[in-house]
C-alpha positions in Angstrom: 28.5 -60.2 -14.4 31.8 -58.7 -15.6 31.9 -56.5 -18.7 35.0 -56.2 -21.1 36.6 -53.0 -21.0 37.2 -52.8 -24.6 33.4 -53.4 -25.4 32.3 -50.6 -22.9 34.8 -48.3 -24.5 34.1 -48.8 -28.2 30.3 -49.8 -28.0 27.6 -47.5 -29.6 25.5 -48.6 -26.7 25.6 -46.4 -23.6 27.2 -48.0 -20.4 27.3 -46.7 -16.9 29.1 -48.3 -13.7 27.0 -47.5 -10.5 28.5 -48.1 -6.8 27.2 -47.6 -3.5 29.1 -44.5 -1.9 30.2 -44.2 1.8 26.4 -43.2 2.8 25.2 -46.3 1.2 23.5 -44.7 -1.7 23.9 -45.6 -5.1 26.7 -43.2 -7.1 27.4 -42.8 -10.7 31.0 -43.9 -11.1 31.9 -44.2 -14.6 30.4 -44.0 -18.1 31.4 -44.4 -21.6 31.5 -42.0 -24.5 28.1 -43.5 -25.9 25.9 -42.7 -22.6 27.9 -39.4 -22.4 26.2 -38.7 -25.8 23.0 -40.3 -25.4 22.3 -38.5 -22.1 24.5 -35.5 -22.3 26.5 -36.3 -19.4 29.9 -35.3 -18.4 32.5 -35.9 -16.0 31.7 -33.4 -13.4 28.4 -35.8 -12.6 31.0 -38.5 -11.5 30.6 -40.0 -7.9 27.1 -38.0 -7.4 24.1 -39.7 -6.3 22.1 -41.3 -8.9 19.2 -39.0 -8.5 21.4 -35.7 -9.1 23.4 -37.5 -12.2 20.5 -38.5 -14.0 18.3 -35.6 -13.2 16.8 -35.1 -16.6 15.6 -38.7 -16.5 14.3 -38.4 -12.8 10.8 -37.1 -14.1 10.3 -40.3 -16.0 8.4 -42.3 -13.5 9.2 -46.0 -14.7 13.0 -44.9 -14.7 12.9 -43.6 -11.4 11.4 -46.3 -9.6 13.8 -48.7 -11.5 16.6 -46.9 -9.7 15.1 -46.7 -6.4 14.5 -50.3 -6.6 18.1 -51.3 -7.5 18.5 -53.2 -4.0 15.8 -55.6 -5.0 17.4 -56.6 -8.5 18.7 -60.1 -8.2 20.3 -60.5 -11.5 19.3 -58.2 -14.4 16.5 -55.9 -15.1 14.9 -54.4 -18.5 13.2 -51.4 -19.0 11.6 -49.8 -22.2 10.8 -46.0 -21.7 10.5 -42.6 -23.3 13.2 -40.0 -22.9 11.8 -36.3 -23.1 15.3 -35.0 -23.5 16.0 -37.1 -26.8 12.4 -37.6 -27.8 12.6 -41.0 -28.6 12.2 -44.4 -27.0 15.1 -46.1 -25.3 15.7 -49.5 -24.0 17.4 -49.9 -20.7 19.2 -52.9 -18.6 20.5 -53.3 -15.2 23.2 -55.8 -14.7 23.8 -56.7 -10.9 27.5 -57.3 -10.4 27.2 -57.5 -6.9 25.7 -56.1 -3.7 27.4 -52.8 -4.0 28.2 -52.4 -7.7 25.9 -52.7 -11.0 26.2 -51.9 -14.7 23.5 -49.9 -16.9 23.6 -50.6 -20.6 21.2 -48.0 -22.5 20.2 -47.5 -26.5 17.8 -46.0 -28.6 15.3 -48.3 -29.9 14.2 -46.4 -33.0 14.7 -43.0 -33.5 11.1 -41.0 -33.9 10.5 -38.2 -36.3 9.9 -34.9 -34.5 6.1 -35.1 -35.0 5.8 -38.5 -33.2 8.4 -37.6 -30.7 6.5 -34.5 -30.0 3.3 -36.0 -29.7 4.8 -38.7 -27.5 6.4 -36.1 -25.2 3.2 -34.1 -24.7 1.3 -37.4 -23.8 3.7 -38.3 -21.3 3.6 -34.6 -19.7 0.0 -34.8 -19.5 0.0 -38.0 -17.3 2.5 -36.5 -15.3 0.9 -33.2 -14.9 -2.1 -34.6 -13.2 -0.2 -35.9 -10.1 2.6 -33.7 -9.9 3.4 -31.5 -7.0 2.7 -28.0 -7.6 6.2 -27.1 -6.8 7.3 -29.0 -9.5 4.8 -27.8 -12.2 6.4 -24.5 -13.3 9.9 -26.5 -14.1 8.2 -29.0 -16.2 6.0 -26.4 -17.7 9.3 -24.5 -18.9 10.2 -27.9 -20.5 7.4 -28.2 -22.2 7.6 -24.6 -23.7 11.3 -25.7 -25.1 10.1 -28.8 -26.7 7.5 -26.9 -28.6 10.0 -24.4 -29.4 12.3 -27.1 -30.8 9.6 -28.8 -32.7 8.3 -25.7 -34.8 12.1 -24.3 -34.7 10.7 -21.3 -32.8 13.3 -19.0 -31.4 10.9 -17.8 -28.3 8.1 -19.4 -26.8 5.9 -17.9 -24.4 2.5 -17.9 -22.3 0.6 -14.7 -21.6 -2.4 -14.3 -19.1 -5.1 -11.6 -19.9 -6.8 -9.4 -17.1 -9.4 -8.0 -19.1 -11.0 -6.6 -16.0 -7.8 -4.4 -15.5 -7.2 -3.7 -19.2 -3.8 -5.5 -19.6 -2.0 -8.8 -20.3 1.6 -10.0 -19.0 4.0 -12.5 -19.9 4.1 -15.5 -16.8 6.4 -18.1 -18.8 9.0 -17.8 -21.7 11.9 -20.0 -23.1 14.3 -18.7 -25.3 16.5 -20.5 -28.0 20.3 -20.0 -27.3 21.4 -16.3 -28.3 17.8 -14.9 -28.1 17.1 -12.2 -25.7 14.6 -12.8 -23.3 11.7 -10.4 -23.1 9.5 -11.7 -20.0 10.8 -8.8 -18.1 9.7 -6.1 -20.6 6.2 -7.3 -21.1 4.3 -7.1 -18.0 1.0 -5.4 -18.0 0.7 -4.5 -21.7 -2.4 -2.7 -22.3 -4.6 -4.6 -24.3 -5.8 -1.2 -26.4 -2.4 -1.8 -28.1 -3.0 -5.2 -29.4 -7.1 -4.7 -30.3 -6.8 -7.0 -33.5 -4.8 -9.6 -31.8 -7.4 -9.6 -28.8 -10.5 -9.5 -31.1 -9.3 -12.7 -32.9 -8.3 -14.4 -29.6 -11.9 -13.3 -28.1 -13.4 -15.1 -31.2 -11.5 -18.4 -30.5 -9.0 -17.8 -33.7 -5.1 -17.9 -33.8 -3.2 -14.7 -35.0 -0.5 -15.4 -37.5 1.9 -13.2 -39.0 4.2 -14.9 -41.5 6.3 -11.5 -42.6 6.1 -9.1 -39.9 8.7 -6.5 -41.4 6.3 -6.7 -44.6 3.4 -5.2 -42.5 2.4 -1.7 -43.3 4.6 1.6 -41.8 2.3 2.4 -39.1 0.5 -0.8 -38.4 0.1 -1.3 -34.6 1.3 -4.8 -34.5 4.4 -3.7 -36.6 5.5 -1.1 -34.3 5.4 -3.7 -31.2 6.8 -6.6 -33.0 9.5 -5.0 -35.5 11.6 -3.4 -32.8 12.1 -7.0 -31.0 13.6 -8.2 -34.2 10.6 -10.6 -34.9 10.2 -12.0 -38.3 7.2 -14.4 -37.7 4.7 -14.5 -34.9 2.1 -16.9 -34.2 -0.3 -16.6 -31.1 -3.1 -19.2 -30.2 -5.8 -18.5 -27.8 -6.2 -20.2 -24.2 -9.9 -20.7 -23.5 -11.5 -22.5 -20.7 -15.4 -22.9 -20.4 -15.5 -20.3 -23.0 -13.5 -17.5 -20.9 -10.7 -16.4 -22.5 -7.4 -16.7 -20.2 -4.5 -16.1 -22.4 -2.5 -17.0 -25.2 0.6 -19.1 -25.9 3.0 -17.3 -28.4 5.9 -18.3 -30.6 8.5 -16.1 -32.3 10.9 -16.5 -35.0 13.8 -14.0 -34.9 16.6 -15.6 -37.0 14.1 -16.1 -40.0 10.6 -16.3 -41.5 8.6 -19.5 -40.7 5.7 -21.2 -42.6 3.2 -22.3 -40.4 2.2 -26.1 -41.4 -1.2 -28.1 -40.6 1.1 -30.9 -38.8 2.4 -28.3 -36.6 -1.3 -26.9 -36.1 -2.4 -30.5 -34.8 0.5 -30.8 -32.3 0.1 -27.2 -31.0 -3.5 -27.8 -30.7 -3.0 -30.3 -28.3 -0.4 -28.5 -26.5 -2.7 -25.6 -25.9 -5.3 -28.1 -24.4 -2.4 -29.1 -22.0 -1.8 -25.5 -21.2 -5.4 -24.7 -20.2 -5.3 -27.8 -18.0 -2.2 -26.9 -16.2 -3.1 -23.4 -15.7 -6.3 -24.6 -14.4 -5.0 -26.9 -11.9 -2.3 -24.4 -10.8 -5.2 -21.7 -10.0 -7.3 -24.2 -8.1 -4.2 -25.3 -6.0 -3.6 -21.6 -5.3 -7.2 -20.7 -4.2 -7.2 -24.1 -2.1 -3.8 -22.9 -0.7 -5.2 -19.2 -0.1 -8.3 -20.8 1.5 -6.6 -23.0 3.8 -4.4 -20.3 5.3 -7.5 -18.1 5.6 -9.7 -20.6 7.4 -6.6 -21.8 9.7 -6.6 -18.0 10.7 -9.9 -17.8 11.6 -10.5 -21.1 12.9 -9.2 -20.2 16.5 -11.4 -17.0 16.8 -14.6 -18.9 15.2 -14.1 -21.9 17.6 -14.1 -19.4 20.4 -16.8 -17.8 19.3 -19.0 -20.8 18.9 -18.0 -21.6 22.2 -19.1 -18.4 23.7 -22.3 -18.5 21.4 -23.7 -21.8 22.7 -23.2 -20.7 26.4 -25.3 -17.6 25.3 -28.0 -19.8 23.6 -28.2 -22.2 26.1 -28.6 -20.2 29.3 -32.0 -18.4 28.1 -33.2 -21.3 26.8 -32.6 -23.3 29.7 -34.2 -20.4 31.8 -37.3 -20.6 29.3 -37.7 -24.3 29.4 -37.2 -24.5 33.3 -39.6 -21.7 34.2 -42.4 -22.8 31.8 -42.2 -26.2 33.3 -42.4 -24.6 36.7 -45.6 -22.7 35.8 -47.6 -25.8 34.8 -47.9 -26.7 38.6 -46.9 -23.6 40.5 -49.7 -21.3 40.7 -48.2 -19.3 43.5 -47.7 -15.6 43.4 -44.3 -16.0 42.7 -45.5 -17.0 39.2 -45.4 -13.4 38.0 -41.8 -12.9 38.7 -41.2 -16.2 36.7 -43.2 -14.8 34.1 -40.9 -11.5 33.9 -37.9 -13.7 34.1 -39.0 -15.8 31.0 -39.8 -12.5 29.0 -36.4 -10.9 30.0 -34.5 -14.0 28.9 -36.5 -14.6 25.6 -35.8 -10.9 24.7 -32.1 -11.6 25.4 -32.1 -14.4 23.0 -33.9 -12.5 20.5 -31.1 -9.7 20.5 -28.5 -12.6 19.7 -30.4 -13.9 16.9 -30.9 -10.3 15.7 -27.4 -9.7 16.0 -26.5 -13.0 14.0 -28.8 -12.1 11.2 -27.3 -8.5 11.1 -23.9 -9.5 11.0 -24.5 -12.1 8.3 -26.6 -9.7 5.8 -23.7 -7.1 6.3 -21.1 -9.6 5.5 -22.9 -10.7 2.5 -23.4 -7.2 1.2 -27.4 -7.3 1.3 -28.1 -4.9 4.0 -29.2 -1.4 2.6 -29.7 1.9 4.6 -33.4 3.3 4.4 -33.0 7.3 5.1 -36.1 9.0 6.3 -36.4 12.4 8.2 -35.6 11.7 11.6 -35.7 13.9 14.9 -32.1 13.3 16.0 -32.6 14.6 19.6 -35.8 12.5 19.9 -33.8 9.4 18.8 -31.0 9.8 21.1 -33.6 10.4 24.0 -35.3 7.3 23.2 -32.1 5.6 22.9 -31.5 6.5 26.6 -35.0 5.3 27.9 -34.2 1.9 26.4 -31.4 1.3 28.9 -32.3 3.5 31.5 -33.9 0.8 33.7 -31.0 -1.6 33.6 -28.8 1.5 34.7 -31.1 2.1 37.6 -31.0 -1.4 38.8 -27.2 -1.2 38.7 -26.9 2.2 40.4 -25.2 3.7 37.2 -26.0 7.4 36.7 -27.2 8.4 33.2 -25.7 11.8 32.0 -26.5 13.6 28.9 -25.3 16.6 27.3 -27.5 17.5 24.3 -28.1 20.8 22.2 -31.4 22.5 23.3 -32.4 22.4 19.5 -31.2 21.4 16.0 -31.6 23.2 12.5 -34.2 20.8 11.4 -34.6 16.8 10.8 -32.0 14.9 9.3 -32.1 12.1 6.7 -30.8 9.0 8.0 -31.8 5.4 8.5 -33.2 5.8 12.2 -33.4 2.4 13.1 -29.8 1.7 12.2 -28.4 4.8 13.9 -30.4 3.9 17.1 -29.3 0.3 16.8 -25.5 1.7 16.9 -26.2 4.4 19.9 -28.1 1.6 22.0 -25.5 -0.8 21.5 -22.8 1.8 22.8 -24.9 2.8 25.8 -25.7 -0.7 26.6 -22.2 -1.7 26.5 -21.4 1.3 28.5 -23.9 0.4 31.1 -22.7 -3.2 30.8 -19.0 -3.0 31.7 -19.7 -0.1 34.3 -20.3 -1.7 37.8 -20.5 1.6 39.6 -20.1 5.4 38.2 -21.8 7.2 35.3 -22.6 6.8 31.5 -22.7 9.9 29.6 -24.3 10.7 26.1 -22.7 13.7 24.2 -23.6 15.4 21.0 -21.9 18.1 19.9 -22.7 20.0 16.6 -19.2 20.5 14.5 -20.9 22.6 12.1 -23.6 23.2 9.3 -22.5 23.6 5.6 -25.7 24.4 3.4 -28.0 21.5 3.7 -25.6 19.3 5.7 -25.6 18.7 9.6 -21.9 17.6 10.8 -22.4 16.2 14.3 -19.9 14.5 17.0 -21.5 11.7 19.3 -19.6 9.9 21.8 -20.7 7.4 24.8 -18.5 7.8 27.9 -18.3 5.6 31.0 -16.3 5.4 34.3 -16.1 1.6 33.9 -13.9 -1.3 33.8 -12.1 0.0 30.7 -9.4 -1.8 28.4 -5.7 -2.5 28.0 -4.2 -2.0 24.5 -4.3 -5.7 24.0 -7.8 -5.9 24.4 -8.6 -2.7 22.1 -6.7 -4.5 19.3 -9.3 -7.5 19.2 -12.3 -5.2 19.7 -13.6 -4.9 16.2 -13.1 -8.2 14.9 -15.8 -10.3 14.3 -16.2 -13.2 16.4 -13.8 -12.1 19.1 -14.4 -10.1 22.5 -12.2 -7.6 24.2 -11.6 -10.3 26.6 -13.1 -13.9 26.2 -12.9 -14.3 30.1 -15.6 -11.6 30.3 -18.1 -13.7 28.7 -18.6 -15.6 32.0 -19.2 -12.4 33.8 -21.0 -10.5 31.1 -23.6 -11.9 29.0 -23.3 -10.9 25.1 -22.5 -12.4 21.9 -19.3 -10.1 21.1 -21.0 -8.9 18.1 -22.3 -5.7 18.7 -19.4 -3.4 18.4 -18.6 -5.5 15.0 -22.0 -4.6 13.5 -21.9 -1.0 14.8 -18.8 -0.2 13.1 -19.7 -2.1 9.8 -23.3 0.1 10.2 -21.5 3.3 10.6 -18.9 2.6 7.9 -22.2 2.2 5.3 -23.1 5.8 6.7 -19.4 7.1 5.8 -18.3 7.2 9.6 -15.7 5.3 11.5 -16.1 4.2 15.1 -13.3 5.3 17.5 -12.4 4.3 21.1 -10.3 5.6 24.0 -10.0 3.3 26.8 -7.8 3.1 30.1 -7.9 0.0 32.2 -9.8 0.5 35.4 -10.7 4.2 34.3 -13.3 3.8 31.5 -13.7 3.9 27.8 -15.1 6.5 25.3 -16.6 5.6 22.0 -17.2 8.3 19.4 -17.9 8.9 15.7 -18.4 11.9 13.2 -21.4 12.0 10.8 -22.4 14.3 8.2 -26.2 14.3 7.9 -28.5 15.7 5.2 -31.0 18.0 6.8 -34.4 17.5 5.3 -35.6 20.6 3.3 -38.9 19.2 2.9 -40.1 18.5 6.5 -38.3 20.5 9.6 -38.8 20.8 13.2 -39.7 24.2 12.5 -43.0 22.9 11.2 -43.9 22.1 15.2 -46.5 19.5 14.0 -49.3 19.3 16.3 -52.1 16.6 16.6 -54.5 18.4 19.0 -57.6 16.5 19.2 -56.7 13.3 17.3 -57.7 10.1 18.4 -55.0 7.6 17.9 -55.0 3.8 18.7 -51.7 2.5 19.3 -51.0 -1.5 19.0 -47.7 -2.4 20.4 -46.7 -5.6 22.5 -43.2 -4.2 23.5 -44.2 -2.1 26.9 -40.9 0.1 26.7 -41.5 0.9 23.1 -45.4 2.0 23.4 -44.7 3.8 26.5 -42.2 6.0 24.4 -44.2 6.4 21.4 -47.6 7.0 23.4 -45.8 9.7 25.2 -44.5 11.5 22.1 -48.0 11.5 20.4 -49.5 12.9 23.8 -46.9 15.6 23.8 -48.4 16.7 20.6 -51.8 16.8 21.6 -53.0 13.6 20.5 -55.5 11.4 22.5 -54.0 7.9 22.6 -55.4 4.6 23.5 -53.1 1.5 24.0 -53.4 -2.2 23.4 -50.6 -5.0 23.2 -52.5 -7.2 20.9 -54.3 -7.5 17.7 -57.7 -9.1 19.1 -58.5 -6.0 21.6 -57.6 -3.4 19.1 -60.1 -4.8 16.4 -62.9 -4.6 19.1 -62.0 -1.3 19.9 -62.1 -0.1 16.4 -65.3 -1.8 15.8 -66.8 0.0 19.0 -65.3 3.5 18.6 -63.9 6.1 16.2 -60.1 6.7 15.7 -58.3 9.1 13.4 -55.1 6.9 12.8 -54.3 3.2 13.8 -50.6 2.6 14.5 -49.8 -1.1 14.2 -46.6 -2.9 15.3 -45.7 -5.4 12.6 -44.3 -7.9 14.9 -46.8 -9.1 17.6 -47.8 -12.5 19.1 -50.9 -14.2 18.0 -52.0 -11.7 15.3 -49.4 -9.5 13.7 -49.5 -5.9 12.3 -50.5 -7.0 8.8 -52.8 -9.6 9.6 -54.7 -7.0 11.8 -54.6 -4.3 9.2 -55.9 -6.9 6.7 -59.1 -7.4 9.0 -59.7 -3.7 9.7 -60.0 -3.2 5.7 -61.7 -6.9 5.0 -63.8 -7.7 7.8 -64.6 -4.4 9.5 -64.6 -2.7 5.8 -62.9 0.4 6.8 -61.0 1.9 3.9 -57.9 4.1 4.0 -60.0 7.5 3.8 -62.0 6.2 6.7 -59.1 5.0 8.9 -55.4 5.7 7.9 -53.3 3.1 9.0 -49.5 3.4 9.6 -47.2 0.4 10.3 -44.1 0.2 12.4 -41.3 -2.4 12.2 -38.0 -3.5 13.4 -36.8 -5.3 10.6 -35.9 -4.7 6.8 -38.6 -4.0 4.3 -38.8 -6.8 1.9 -40.8 -7.3 -1.4 -43.5 -9.0 0.2 -44.2 -6.4 3.1 -44.1 -3.8 0.2 -46.8 -5.8 -1.8 -48.9 -6.3 1.3 -48.5 -2.7 2.3 -49.7 -1.6 -0.9 -52.7 -3.9 -1.0 -54.0 -2.5 2.3 -53.4 0.9 1.4 -51.0 1.1 4.6 -50.3 5.0 4.5 -46.7 4.9 6.1 -44.1 2.5 7.1 -42.1 3.7 10.0 -39.4 2.3 11.8 -38.3 2.9 15.7 -37.9 5.7 16.9 -41.0 7.0 15.2 -40.4 10.3 13.5 -43.6 12.6 14.6 -43.0 14.8 11.5 -43.5 11.9 9.3 -46.7 11.1 10.9 -48.0 14.8 10.6 -47.0 14.9 6.9 -49.1 11.7 6.4 -52.0 13.2 8.2 -51.8 16.5 5.9 -51.9 14.1 2.8 -54.7 12.1 4.1 -56.6 15.6 4.5 -55.8 16.6 0.9 -56.6 13.1 -0.4 -60.1 13.3 1.2 -61.0 17.1 1.2 
């Protein structure tokens, strides 16, 4: 179809001539004055690709799709669409002149009043915002502010975000009419204390409207803020999501006063809901992007960790199941050695599970420290005893440098501190094929009732290079993943130790040289216990104590400690044997491990109280546990009149103090 040039030039209908460019893309070749007026185009856009020439309409989905489908049009095509720039409906016809040329005819269908046009614009934007890429949201958002500003004839439209936790608010988006000074850079982190009246209204879901700012009384806080900006009238509307105040939308009139109408109110209420929806979508998208980045960073380390853990869990389980099957048919003397292997692999599996539980508790912020009077030297000697057997089996010499005495007992979570020390010693023995491991305690000083100590574990083992040391304290990572095949372990011990020391106010440090050995150390300030000190020299001369503990190493250490204080100690590894002994003999104290096979500590204590009818004044009971005390355990201990709940290493002074209380209560 060939259109007469005279018709095109003098018509009130807008015409555009399109043709293919050298790159086969459709380009804007010519326009008539009417189209230039309808779409605010000029000659600088000639010979531009249509997505650049019609950029203002490219956000209209139907218009964009029609332009992309120009090659498919045989003769002509029509389209009715809403123009967000002119705020009216328009009619578009496309006339195909040849395979490489076509004409566009554009005209307004019927001009809308500003209310209808703005409402239509908001509806269109609401539909577009739902599926718009995040990178386009901010640009389109600014267009929405401009449309609202034109609708209410405002000179400045803006959005503020409240951060009530930090006590301030900040300007995030702004549109200004021509000739109006932007203020967004000057309105960052404004203290909410300066706008208390404003904030109070918004928290109650109410708008804040001042029709005549200059008429506010001298000294009014709002006048002091608004008048210097030349604001004559102002309106702010709260942005609320699920009952939580997020921010507000504001309108300033600088060139004159403005009377707020109900018609404007209805449109702005719709706009506020649109703003909230877009802001929530932006926040969700940003959180998803941050979570995606974090997950990708952790993915590699976690995958490697899970692979290692799979190996660590399967190996001991296979040994347990395999030897258990053998024992069903094999009654030869080697059965004893097979049982030892089962016990060893079971304890290894238990240590891995304990590490997992500890790490999960620490990461969740649920691990609490329980301070108690502790003999620090006894704790360190017991820690050495726990790794001595493995060191001897490897031919590794255990060295120790400890002070001969300390000023008194210290207040610390003994179980957690020993967990750290044993972990450092175990690692040192593990990574020392031959040579020595040394435990050193140095007293840095004593100030009033606080003891400052320096503790280190040195070894002559395989050491580490700088790359391995950088990964050392990362969760789900080991100094060298290839070592997992040679040295058993989950790679969580040092991470747990570091986090435990951090809760105690200390930092774990490391020095190491490849093939030369390593040194792990930390400094700790420990309160001295003023109520019970080692100077009391507790004695248990003649006291008969029944110790019930299934773990052989712990039982031997505790039995020796009690005997050193003059007590007569009888030991059983299960609750049934202990109940028979209690029924037949007199004991001054019953010490029960909380975790035992068949009959645990609480069950044994319950049978002593309820079946043997031995009350607290007749037989005091102390419970020794390896896990955190929960509410159930606390309630049961109160019900059974447990005199003390202790943790390994057991502080002798605390046992002695328990005896003193018992004597006073029964005296």
